[in-house]
mmCIF file of C-alpha atoms in Angstrom:
data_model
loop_
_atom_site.group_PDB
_atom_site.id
_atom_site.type_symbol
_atom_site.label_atom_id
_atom_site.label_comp_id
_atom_site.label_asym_id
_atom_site.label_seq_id
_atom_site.Cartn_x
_atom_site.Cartn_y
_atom_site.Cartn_z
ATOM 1 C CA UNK A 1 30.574 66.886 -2.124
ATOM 2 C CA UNK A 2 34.518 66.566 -1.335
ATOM 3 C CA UNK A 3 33.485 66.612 2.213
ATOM 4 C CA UNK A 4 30.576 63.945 2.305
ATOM 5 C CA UNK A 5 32.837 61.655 0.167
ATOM 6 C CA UNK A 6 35.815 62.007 2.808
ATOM 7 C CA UNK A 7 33.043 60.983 5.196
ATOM 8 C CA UNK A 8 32.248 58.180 3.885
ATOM 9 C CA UNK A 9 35.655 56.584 3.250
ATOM 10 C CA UNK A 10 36.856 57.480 6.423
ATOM 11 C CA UNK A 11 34.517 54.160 7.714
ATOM 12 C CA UNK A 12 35.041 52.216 4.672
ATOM 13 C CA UNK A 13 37.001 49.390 6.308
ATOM 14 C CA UNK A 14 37.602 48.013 2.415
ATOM 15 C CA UNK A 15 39.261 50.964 1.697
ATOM 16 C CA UNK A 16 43.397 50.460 1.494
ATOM 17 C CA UNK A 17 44.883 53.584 -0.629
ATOM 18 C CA UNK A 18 43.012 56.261 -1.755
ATOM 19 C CA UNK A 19 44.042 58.548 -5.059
ATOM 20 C CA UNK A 20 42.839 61.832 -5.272
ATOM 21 C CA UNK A 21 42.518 63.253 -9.203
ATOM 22 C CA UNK A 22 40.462 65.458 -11.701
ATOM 23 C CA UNK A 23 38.887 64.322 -14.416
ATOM 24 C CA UNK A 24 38.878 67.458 -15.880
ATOM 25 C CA UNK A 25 41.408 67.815 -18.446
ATOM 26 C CA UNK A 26 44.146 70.100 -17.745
ATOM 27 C CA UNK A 27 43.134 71.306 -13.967
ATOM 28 C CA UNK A 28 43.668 69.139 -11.005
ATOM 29 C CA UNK A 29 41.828 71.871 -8.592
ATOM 30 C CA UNK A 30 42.058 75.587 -9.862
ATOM 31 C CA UNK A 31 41.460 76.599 -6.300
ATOM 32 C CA UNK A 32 38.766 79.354 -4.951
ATOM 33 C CA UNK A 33 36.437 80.386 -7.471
ATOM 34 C CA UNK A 34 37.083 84.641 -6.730
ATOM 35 C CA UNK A 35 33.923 85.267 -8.688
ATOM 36 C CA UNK A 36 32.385 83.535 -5.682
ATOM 37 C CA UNK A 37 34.296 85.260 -3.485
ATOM 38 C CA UNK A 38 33.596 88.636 -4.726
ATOM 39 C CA UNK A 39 30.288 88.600 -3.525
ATOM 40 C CA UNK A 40 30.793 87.556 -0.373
ATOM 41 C CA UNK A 41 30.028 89.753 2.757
ATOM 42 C CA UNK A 42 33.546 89.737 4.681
ATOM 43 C CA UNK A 43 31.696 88.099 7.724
ATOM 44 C CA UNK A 44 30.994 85.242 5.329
ATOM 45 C CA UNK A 45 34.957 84.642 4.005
ATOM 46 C CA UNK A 46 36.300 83.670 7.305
ATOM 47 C CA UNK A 47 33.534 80.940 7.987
ATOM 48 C CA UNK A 48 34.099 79.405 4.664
ATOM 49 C CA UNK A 49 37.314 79.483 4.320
ATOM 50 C CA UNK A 50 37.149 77.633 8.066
ATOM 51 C CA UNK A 51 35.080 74.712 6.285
ATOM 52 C CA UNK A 52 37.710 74.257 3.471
ATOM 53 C CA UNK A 53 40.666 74.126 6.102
ATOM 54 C CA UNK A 54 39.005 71.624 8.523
ATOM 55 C CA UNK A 55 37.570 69.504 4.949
ATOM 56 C CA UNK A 56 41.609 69.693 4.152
ATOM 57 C CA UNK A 57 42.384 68.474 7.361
ATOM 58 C CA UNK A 58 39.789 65.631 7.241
ATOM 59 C CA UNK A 59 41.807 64.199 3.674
ATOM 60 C CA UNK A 60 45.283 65.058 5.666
ATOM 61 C CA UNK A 61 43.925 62.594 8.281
ATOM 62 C CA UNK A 62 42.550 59.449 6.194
ATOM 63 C CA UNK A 63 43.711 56.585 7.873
ATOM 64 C CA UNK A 64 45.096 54.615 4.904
ATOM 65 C CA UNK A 65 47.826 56.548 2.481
ATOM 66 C CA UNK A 66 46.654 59.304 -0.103
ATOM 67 C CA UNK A 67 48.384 59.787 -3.084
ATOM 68 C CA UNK A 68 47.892 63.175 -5.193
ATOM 69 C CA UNK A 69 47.708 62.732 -8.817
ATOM 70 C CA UNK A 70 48.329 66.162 -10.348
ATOM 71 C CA UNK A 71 47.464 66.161 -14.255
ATOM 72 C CA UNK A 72 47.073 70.307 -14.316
ATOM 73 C CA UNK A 73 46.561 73.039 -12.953
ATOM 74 C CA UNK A 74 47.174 72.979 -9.027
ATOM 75 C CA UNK A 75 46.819 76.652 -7.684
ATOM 76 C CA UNK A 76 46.084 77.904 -4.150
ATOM 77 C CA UNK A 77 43.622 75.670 -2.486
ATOM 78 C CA UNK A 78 44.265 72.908 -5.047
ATOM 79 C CA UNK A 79 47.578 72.570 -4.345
ATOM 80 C CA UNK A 80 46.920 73.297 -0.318
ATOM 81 C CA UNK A 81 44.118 69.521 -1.091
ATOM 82 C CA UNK A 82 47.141 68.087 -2.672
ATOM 83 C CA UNK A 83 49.704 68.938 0.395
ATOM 84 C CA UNK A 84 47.116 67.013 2.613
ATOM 85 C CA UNK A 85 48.062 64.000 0.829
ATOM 86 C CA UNK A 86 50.861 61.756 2.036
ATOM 87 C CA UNK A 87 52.608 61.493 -2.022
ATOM 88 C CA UNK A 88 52.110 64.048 -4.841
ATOM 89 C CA UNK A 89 52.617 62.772 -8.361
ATOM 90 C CA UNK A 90 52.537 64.842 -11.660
ATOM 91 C CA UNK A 91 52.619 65.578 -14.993
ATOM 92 C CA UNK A 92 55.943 67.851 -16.121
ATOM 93 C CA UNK A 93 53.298 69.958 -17.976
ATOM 94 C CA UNK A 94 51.301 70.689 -14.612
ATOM 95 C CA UNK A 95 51.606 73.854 -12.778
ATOM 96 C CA UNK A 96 51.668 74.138 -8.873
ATOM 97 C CA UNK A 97 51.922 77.490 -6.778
ATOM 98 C CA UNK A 98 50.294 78.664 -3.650
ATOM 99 C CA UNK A 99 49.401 81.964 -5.477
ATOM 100 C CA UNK A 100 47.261 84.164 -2.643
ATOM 101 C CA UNK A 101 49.292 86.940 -1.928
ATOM 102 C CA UNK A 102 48.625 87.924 -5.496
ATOM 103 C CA UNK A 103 45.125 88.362 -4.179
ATOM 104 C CA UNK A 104 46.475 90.328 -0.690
ATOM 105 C CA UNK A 105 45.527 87.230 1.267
ATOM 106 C CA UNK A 106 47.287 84.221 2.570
ATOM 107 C CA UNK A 107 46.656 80.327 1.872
ATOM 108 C CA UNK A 108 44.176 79.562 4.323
ATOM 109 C CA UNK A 109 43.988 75.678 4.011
ATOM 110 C CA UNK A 110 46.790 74.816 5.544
ATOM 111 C CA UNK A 111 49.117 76.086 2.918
ATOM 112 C CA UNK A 112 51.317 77.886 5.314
ATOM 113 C CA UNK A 113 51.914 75.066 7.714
ATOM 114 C CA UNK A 114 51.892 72.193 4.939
ATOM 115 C CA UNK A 115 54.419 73.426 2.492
ATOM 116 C CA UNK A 116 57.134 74.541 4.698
ATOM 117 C CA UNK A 117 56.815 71.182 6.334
ATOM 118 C CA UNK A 118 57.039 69.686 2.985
ATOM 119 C CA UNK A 119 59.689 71.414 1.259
ATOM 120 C CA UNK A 120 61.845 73.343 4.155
ATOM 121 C CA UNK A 121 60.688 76.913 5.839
ATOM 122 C CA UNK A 122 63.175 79.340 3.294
ATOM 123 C CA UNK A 123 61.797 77.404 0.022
ATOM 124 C CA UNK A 124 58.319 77.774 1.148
ATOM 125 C CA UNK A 125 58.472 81.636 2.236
ATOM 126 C CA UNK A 126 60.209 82.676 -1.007
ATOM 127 C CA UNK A 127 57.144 80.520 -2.917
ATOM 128 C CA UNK A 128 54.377 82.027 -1.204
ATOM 129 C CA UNK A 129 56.173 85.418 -0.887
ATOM 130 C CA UNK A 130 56.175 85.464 -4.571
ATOM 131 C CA UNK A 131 53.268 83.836 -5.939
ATOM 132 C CA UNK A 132 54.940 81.891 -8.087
ATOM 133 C CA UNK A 133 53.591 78.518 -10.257
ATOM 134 C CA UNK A 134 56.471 76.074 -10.563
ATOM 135 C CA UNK A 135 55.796 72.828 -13.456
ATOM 136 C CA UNK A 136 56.462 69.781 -12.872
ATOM 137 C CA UNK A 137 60.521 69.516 -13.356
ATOM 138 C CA UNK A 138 60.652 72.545 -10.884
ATOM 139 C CA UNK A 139 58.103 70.667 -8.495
ATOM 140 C CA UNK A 140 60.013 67.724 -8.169
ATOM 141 C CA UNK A 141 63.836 69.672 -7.991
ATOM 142 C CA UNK A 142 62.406 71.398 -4.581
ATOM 143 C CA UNK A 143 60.695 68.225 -3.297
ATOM 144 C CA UNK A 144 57.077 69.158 -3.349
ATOM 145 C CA UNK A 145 56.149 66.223 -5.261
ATOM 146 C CA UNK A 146 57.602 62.768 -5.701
ATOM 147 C CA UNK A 147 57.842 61.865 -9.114
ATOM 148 C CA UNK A 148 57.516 63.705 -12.393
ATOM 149 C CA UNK A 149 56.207 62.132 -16.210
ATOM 150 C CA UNK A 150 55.782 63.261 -19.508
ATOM 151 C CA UNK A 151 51.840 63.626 -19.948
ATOM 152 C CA UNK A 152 50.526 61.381 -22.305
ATOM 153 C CA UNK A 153 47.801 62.076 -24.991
ATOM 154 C CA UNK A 154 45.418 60.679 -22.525
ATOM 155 C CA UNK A 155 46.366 63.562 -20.338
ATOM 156 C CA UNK A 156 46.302 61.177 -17.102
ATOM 157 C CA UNK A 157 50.315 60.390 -17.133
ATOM 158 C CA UNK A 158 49.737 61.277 -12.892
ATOM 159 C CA UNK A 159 46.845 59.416 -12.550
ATOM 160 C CA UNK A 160 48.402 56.036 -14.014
ATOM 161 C CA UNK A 161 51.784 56.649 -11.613
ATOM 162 C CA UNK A 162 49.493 56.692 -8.753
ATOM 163 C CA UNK A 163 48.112 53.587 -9.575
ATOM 164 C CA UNK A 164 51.035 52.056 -10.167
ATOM 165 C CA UNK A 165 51.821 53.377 -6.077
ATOM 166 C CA UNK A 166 48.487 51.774 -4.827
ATOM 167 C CA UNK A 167 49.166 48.536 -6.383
ATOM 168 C CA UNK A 168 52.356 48.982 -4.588
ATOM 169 C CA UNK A 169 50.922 49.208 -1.291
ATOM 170 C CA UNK A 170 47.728 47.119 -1.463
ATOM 171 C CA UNK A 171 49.450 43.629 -0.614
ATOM 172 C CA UNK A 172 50.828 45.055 2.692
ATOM 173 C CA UNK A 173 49.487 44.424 6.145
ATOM 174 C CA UNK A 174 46.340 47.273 6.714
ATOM 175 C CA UNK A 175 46.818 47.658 10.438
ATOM 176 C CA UNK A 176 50.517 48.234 9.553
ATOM 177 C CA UNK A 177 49.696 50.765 6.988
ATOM 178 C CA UNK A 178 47.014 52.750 9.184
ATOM 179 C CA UNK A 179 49.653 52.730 12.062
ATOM 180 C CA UNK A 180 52.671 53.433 9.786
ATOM 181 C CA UNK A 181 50.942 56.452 8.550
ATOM 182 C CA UNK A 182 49.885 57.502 12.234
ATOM 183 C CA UNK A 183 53.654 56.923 13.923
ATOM 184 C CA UNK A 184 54.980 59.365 10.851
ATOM 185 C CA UNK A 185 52.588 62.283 11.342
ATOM 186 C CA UNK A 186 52.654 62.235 14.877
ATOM 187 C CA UNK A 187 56.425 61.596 14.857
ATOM 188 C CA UNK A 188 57.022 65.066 12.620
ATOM 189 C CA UNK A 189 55.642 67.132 15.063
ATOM 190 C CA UNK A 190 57.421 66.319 18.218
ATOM 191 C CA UNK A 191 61.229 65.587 19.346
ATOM 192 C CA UNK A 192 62.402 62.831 18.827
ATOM 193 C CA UNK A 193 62.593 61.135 22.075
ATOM 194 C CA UNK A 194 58.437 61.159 21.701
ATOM 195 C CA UNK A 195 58.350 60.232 18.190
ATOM 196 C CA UNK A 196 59.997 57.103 19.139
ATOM 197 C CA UNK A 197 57.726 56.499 22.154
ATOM 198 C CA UNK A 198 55.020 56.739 19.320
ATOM 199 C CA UNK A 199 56.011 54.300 17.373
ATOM 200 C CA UNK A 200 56.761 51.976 20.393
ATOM 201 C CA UNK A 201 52.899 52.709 20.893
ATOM 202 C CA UNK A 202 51.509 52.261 17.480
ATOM 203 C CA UNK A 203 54.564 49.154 16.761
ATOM 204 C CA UNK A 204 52.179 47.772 19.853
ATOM 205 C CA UNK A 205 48.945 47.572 17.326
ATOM 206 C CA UNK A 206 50.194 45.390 15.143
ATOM 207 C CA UNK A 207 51.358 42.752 18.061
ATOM 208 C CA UNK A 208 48.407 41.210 18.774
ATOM 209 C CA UNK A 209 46.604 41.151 15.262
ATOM 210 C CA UNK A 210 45.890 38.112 12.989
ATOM 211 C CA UNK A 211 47.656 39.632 10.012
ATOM 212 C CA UNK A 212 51.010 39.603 11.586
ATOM 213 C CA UNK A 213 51.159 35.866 12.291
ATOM 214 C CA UNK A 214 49.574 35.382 8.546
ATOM 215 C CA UNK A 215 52.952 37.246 7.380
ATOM 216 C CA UNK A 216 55.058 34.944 9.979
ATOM 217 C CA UNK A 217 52.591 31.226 8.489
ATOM 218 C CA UNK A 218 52.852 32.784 4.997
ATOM 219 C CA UNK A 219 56.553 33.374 5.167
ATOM 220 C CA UNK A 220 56.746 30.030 6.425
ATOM 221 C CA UNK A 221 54.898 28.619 3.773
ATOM 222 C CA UNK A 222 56.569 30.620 1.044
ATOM 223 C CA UNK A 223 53.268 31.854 -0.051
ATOM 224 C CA UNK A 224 51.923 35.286 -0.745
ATOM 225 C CA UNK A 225 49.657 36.692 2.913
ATOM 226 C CA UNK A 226 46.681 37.183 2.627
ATOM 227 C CA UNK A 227 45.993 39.873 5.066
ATOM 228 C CA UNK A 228 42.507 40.938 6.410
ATOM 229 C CA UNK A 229 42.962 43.926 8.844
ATOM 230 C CA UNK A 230 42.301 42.041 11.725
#
């Protein structure tokens, strides 16, 4: 279901920031369900756990900006979904830990490669080395999310930061944002002599679009753009 719904807002053009939540109270994404697991043949592990990794990678690759918005529990592959989002909110009360090693395996959707990236190599070993869930406060003192809040009764104290974020980013340029996002990821993986030729190539998108000279008339004008991804 995760999967066909990345699908389909992958080549929703109306699409601008997209917040990933639970609206189960309590647990963002619990992770593998081991009674599951337990009866599967060890041929049949590898294969699925393949599908979950590439689905993972699909979210890490949305073109517009993906905010996490982490009201509970996030443990092993929840909190490897959340680490394919570009922001991580939460609630101090929610609890985050890449927790496989417990189990004698490894994270094995992207959890390995995603939180040392996020947080620094030494942090991340000693996290996954130990299994251990950190709460919010501790979350946001290593850097693995952006911003901590008291829960609220409601229990969606993430949820509303988030959308406080989107409404943030919706009045800015689309081409800008899809590029802005692409420059950054490509950028972290390379020198830095070739992360700036990529953003000399993705700074080229936005050249020849319409938005840009609506942000030039509407600056102009003193009037608020009104941008169209073109």
């Amino acid at each position: 279901m995760l999967s066909k719904a990345v699908d389909a807002l992958k080549s929703d053009k109306k699409v601008r920031t997209i917040i990933v939540r639970s609206e189960v109270p309590g647990i963002f994404c619990a992770g593998a369900d081991l009674k599951e697991r337990a009866k599967m043949s060890s041929s049949e592990v590898g294969p699925f756990v393949s599908k979950i990794r590439a689905m993972i990678n699909e979210i890490a690759n949305l073109p517009v900006p993906t905010i996490a918005a982490i009201d509970g529990l996030a443990l092993g592959g929840g909190l490897e979904l959340a680490l394919a989002c570009d922001i991580r909110v939460a609630a101090s009360s929610a609890k985050m830990g890449l927790v496989e090693t417990k189990l004698a395996i490894i994270p094995g959707g992207g959890g390995t490669q995603r939180l040392p990236r996020a947080i620094g190599m030494s942090l991340a070993k000693e996290l996954i080395f130990s299994a251990r869930v950190l709460d919010g406060q501790e979350a946001k003192s290593v850097g693995l999310i952006s911003h901590v809040l008291e829960q609220n009764q409601e229990g969606d104290a993430a949820y509303r930061k988030a959308l406080d974020l989107a409404r943030e980013f919706l009045p800015q340029g689309p081409v800008a944002m899809r590029v802005a996002k692409l420059a950054i990821n490509q950028g972290m993986e390379v020198d830095l002599v070739t992360g700036l030729a990529i953003e000399e190539a993705c700074y080229a998108q936005t050249i020849p679009t319409k938005d840009r000279l609506e942000g030039l008339l509407a600056f102009k004008e003193k009037r608020t753009p009104r941008y169209k991804g073109e």
